[in-house]
Short mmCIF file of C-alpha atoms in Angstrom, two decimals:
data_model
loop_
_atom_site.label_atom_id
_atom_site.label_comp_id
_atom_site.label_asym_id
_atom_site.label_seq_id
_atom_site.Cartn_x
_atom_site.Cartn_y
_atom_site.Cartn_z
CA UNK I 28 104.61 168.67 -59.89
CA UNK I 29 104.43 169.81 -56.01
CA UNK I 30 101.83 166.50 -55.70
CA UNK I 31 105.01 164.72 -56.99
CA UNK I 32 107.12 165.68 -54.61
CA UNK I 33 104.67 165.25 -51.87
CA UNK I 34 104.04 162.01 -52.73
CA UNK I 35 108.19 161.41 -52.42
CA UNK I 36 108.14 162.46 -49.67
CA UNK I 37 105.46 160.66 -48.11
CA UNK I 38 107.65 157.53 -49.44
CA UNK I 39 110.88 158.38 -48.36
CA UNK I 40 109.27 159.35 -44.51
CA UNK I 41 108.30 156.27 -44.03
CA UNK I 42 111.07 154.15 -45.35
CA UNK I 43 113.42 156.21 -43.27
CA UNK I 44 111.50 155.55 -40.26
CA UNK I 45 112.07 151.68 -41.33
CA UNK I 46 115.24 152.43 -42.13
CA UNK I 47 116.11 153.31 -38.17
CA UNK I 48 113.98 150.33 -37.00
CA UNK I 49 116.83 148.36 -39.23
CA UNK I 50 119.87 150.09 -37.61
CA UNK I 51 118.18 149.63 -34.04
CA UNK I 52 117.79 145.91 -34.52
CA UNK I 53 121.06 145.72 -36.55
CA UNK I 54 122.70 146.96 -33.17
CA UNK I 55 121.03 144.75 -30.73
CA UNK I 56 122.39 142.18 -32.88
CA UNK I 57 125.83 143.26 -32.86
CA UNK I 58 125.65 143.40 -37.03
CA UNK I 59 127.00 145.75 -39.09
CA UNK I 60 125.58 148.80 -39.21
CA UNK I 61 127.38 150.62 -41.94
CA UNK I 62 124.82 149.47 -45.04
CA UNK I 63 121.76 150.32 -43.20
CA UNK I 64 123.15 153.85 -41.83
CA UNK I 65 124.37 154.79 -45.40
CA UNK I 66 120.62 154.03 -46.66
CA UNK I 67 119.08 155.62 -43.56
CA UNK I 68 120.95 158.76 -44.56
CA UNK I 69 119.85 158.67 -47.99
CA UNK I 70 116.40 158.56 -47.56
CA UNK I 71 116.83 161.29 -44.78
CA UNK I 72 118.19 163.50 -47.82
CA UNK I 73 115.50 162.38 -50.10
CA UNK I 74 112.55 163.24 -47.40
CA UNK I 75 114.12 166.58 -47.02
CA UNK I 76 114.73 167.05 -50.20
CA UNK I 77 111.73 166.32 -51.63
CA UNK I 78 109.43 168.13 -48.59
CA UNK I 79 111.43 171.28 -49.32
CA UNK I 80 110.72 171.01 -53.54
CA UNK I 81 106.60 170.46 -52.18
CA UNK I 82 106.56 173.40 -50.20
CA UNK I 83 107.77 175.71 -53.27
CA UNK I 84 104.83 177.26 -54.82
CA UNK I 85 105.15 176.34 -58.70
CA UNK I 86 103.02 178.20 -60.95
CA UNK I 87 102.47 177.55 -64.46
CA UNK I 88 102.25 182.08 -65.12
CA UNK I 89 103.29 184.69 -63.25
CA UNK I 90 102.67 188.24 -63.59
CA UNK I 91 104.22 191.04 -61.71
CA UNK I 92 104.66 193.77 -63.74
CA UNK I 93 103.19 195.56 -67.24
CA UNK I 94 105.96 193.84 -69.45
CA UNK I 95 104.91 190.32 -68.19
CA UNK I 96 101.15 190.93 -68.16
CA UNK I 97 101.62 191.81 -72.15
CA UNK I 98 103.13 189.08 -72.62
CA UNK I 99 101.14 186.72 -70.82
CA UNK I 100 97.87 189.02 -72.65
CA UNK I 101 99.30 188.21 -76.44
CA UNK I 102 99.72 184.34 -75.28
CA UNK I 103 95.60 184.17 -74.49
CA UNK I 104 95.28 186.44 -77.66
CA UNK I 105 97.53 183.48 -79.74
CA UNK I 106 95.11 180.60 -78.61
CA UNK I 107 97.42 179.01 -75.83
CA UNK I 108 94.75 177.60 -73.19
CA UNK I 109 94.76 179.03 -69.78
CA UNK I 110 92.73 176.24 -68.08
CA UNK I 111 93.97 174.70 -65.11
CA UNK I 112 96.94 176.60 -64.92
CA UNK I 113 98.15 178.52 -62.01
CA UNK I 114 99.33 182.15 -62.35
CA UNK I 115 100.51 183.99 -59.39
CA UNK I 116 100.57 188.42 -59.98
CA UNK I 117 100.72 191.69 -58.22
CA UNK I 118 97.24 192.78 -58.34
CA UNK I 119 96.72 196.23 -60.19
CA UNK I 120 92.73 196.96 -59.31
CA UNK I 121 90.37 195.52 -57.46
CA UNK I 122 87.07 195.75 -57.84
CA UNK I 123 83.98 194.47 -56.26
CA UNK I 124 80.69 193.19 -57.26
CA UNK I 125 79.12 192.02 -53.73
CA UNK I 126 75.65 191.55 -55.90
CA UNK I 127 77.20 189.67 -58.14
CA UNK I 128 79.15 186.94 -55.89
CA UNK I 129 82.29 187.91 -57.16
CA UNK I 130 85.70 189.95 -56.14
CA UNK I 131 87.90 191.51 -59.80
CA UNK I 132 91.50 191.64 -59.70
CA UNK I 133 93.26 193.38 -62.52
CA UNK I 134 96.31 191.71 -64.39
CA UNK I 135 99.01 194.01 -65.07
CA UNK I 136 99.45 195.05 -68.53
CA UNK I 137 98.45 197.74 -71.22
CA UNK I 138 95.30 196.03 -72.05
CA UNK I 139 92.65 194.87 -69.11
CA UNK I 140 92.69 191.53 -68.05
CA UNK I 141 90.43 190.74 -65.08
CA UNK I 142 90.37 187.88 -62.72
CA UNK I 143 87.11 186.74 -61.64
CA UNK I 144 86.66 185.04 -57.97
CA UNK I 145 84.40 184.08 -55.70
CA UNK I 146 83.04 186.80 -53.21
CA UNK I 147 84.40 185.43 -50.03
CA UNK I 148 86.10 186.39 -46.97
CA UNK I 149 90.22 185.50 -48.12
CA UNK I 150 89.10 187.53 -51.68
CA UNK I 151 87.48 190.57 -49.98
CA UNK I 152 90.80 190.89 -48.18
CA UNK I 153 92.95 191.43 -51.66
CA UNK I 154 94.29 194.93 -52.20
CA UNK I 155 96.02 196.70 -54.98
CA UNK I 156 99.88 195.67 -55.48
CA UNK I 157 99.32 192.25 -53.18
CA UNK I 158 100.53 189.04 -54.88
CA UNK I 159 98.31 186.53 -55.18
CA UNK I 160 98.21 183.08 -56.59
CA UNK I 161 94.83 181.76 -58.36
CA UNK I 162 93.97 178.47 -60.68
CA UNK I 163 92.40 179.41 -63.76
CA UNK I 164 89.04 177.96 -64.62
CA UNK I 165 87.51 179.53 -67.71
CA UNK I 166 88.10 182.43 -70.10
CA UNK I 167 85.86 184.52 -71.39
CA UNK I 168 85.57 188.34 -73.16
CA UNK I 169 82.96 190.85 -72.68
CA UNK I 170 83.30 194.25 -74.52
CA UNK I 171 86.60 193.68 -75.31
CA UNK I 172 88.16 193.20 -71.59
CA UNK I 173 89.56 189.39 -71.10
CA UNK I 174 88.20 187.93 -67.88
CA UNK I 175 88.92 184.67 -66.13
CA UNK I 176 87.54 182.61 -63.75
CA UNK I 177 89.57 181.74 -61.06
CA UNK I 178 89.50 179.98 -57.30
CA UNK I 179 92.55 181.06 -54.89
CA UNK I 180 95.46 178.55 -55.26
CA UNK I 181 95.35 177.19 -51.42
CA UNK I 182 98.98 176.44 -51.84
#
């Protein structure tokens, strides 16, 4: 949905932009300039608009205490698919597994629900009870713990 907006307001920039080329020529030639104002403005509120609803970060999940990690928890348990979905939480643990190219963040909840990502510098930097935003890749369970693959959300 942000790509939406983004894409609105990519649109509405440049119109606008056309839109004051119109109301400069419209007053060289003495014309009216009450039309192309009123439009000007309204794609001026659109671009605005629209840049303001791509900056919000929209998740698809998001997690920030035990109540909404359970709940979250029984919707993987139910079937729904996780895939490409975003889910933004306050990290419980972190672990790390430096040998194993990876950084694990803990989902809040009663049951354990880990969130696997790459071992790099921005994941290294995650502590306990920081919110983070991820896109999730691929589910999996070993011994009973949940884990997902995930990749920062850059947004």
């Amino acid at each position: 949905m942000g790509d939406l907006f983004a894409v609105l307001w990519l649109i509405s920039s440049i119109l606008f932009v056309g839109g004051i080329v119109v109301c400069i020529v419209a007053k060289i030639r003495k014309k009216q300039l009450k039309k192309p104002l009123l439009v000007t403005g309204i794609l001026l509120l659109i671009s605005v608009i629209s840049l303001f609803a791509s900056s919000m970060n929209m998740t698809d999940y998001t997690v920030m205490n035990e109540n909404e990690g359970n709940k979250f928890y029984q919707e993987i348990d139910n079937g729904k698919t996780v895939e490409d979905k975003t889910l933004k939480f306050k990290v419980k643990q972190t672990g790390e597994s430096s040998t194993m190219g990876m950084v694990v963040l803990e989902v809040p909840g009663k049951k354990e629900l880990d969130i696997i990502l790459p071992n790099i510098k921005a994941t290294r930097k995650i502590k306990k009870d920081d919110v983070v935003t991820v896109k999730l890749d691929k589910l999996s369970s070993l011994m009973g713990i949940k884990m997902i693959d995930a990749s920062l959300d850059n947004n």
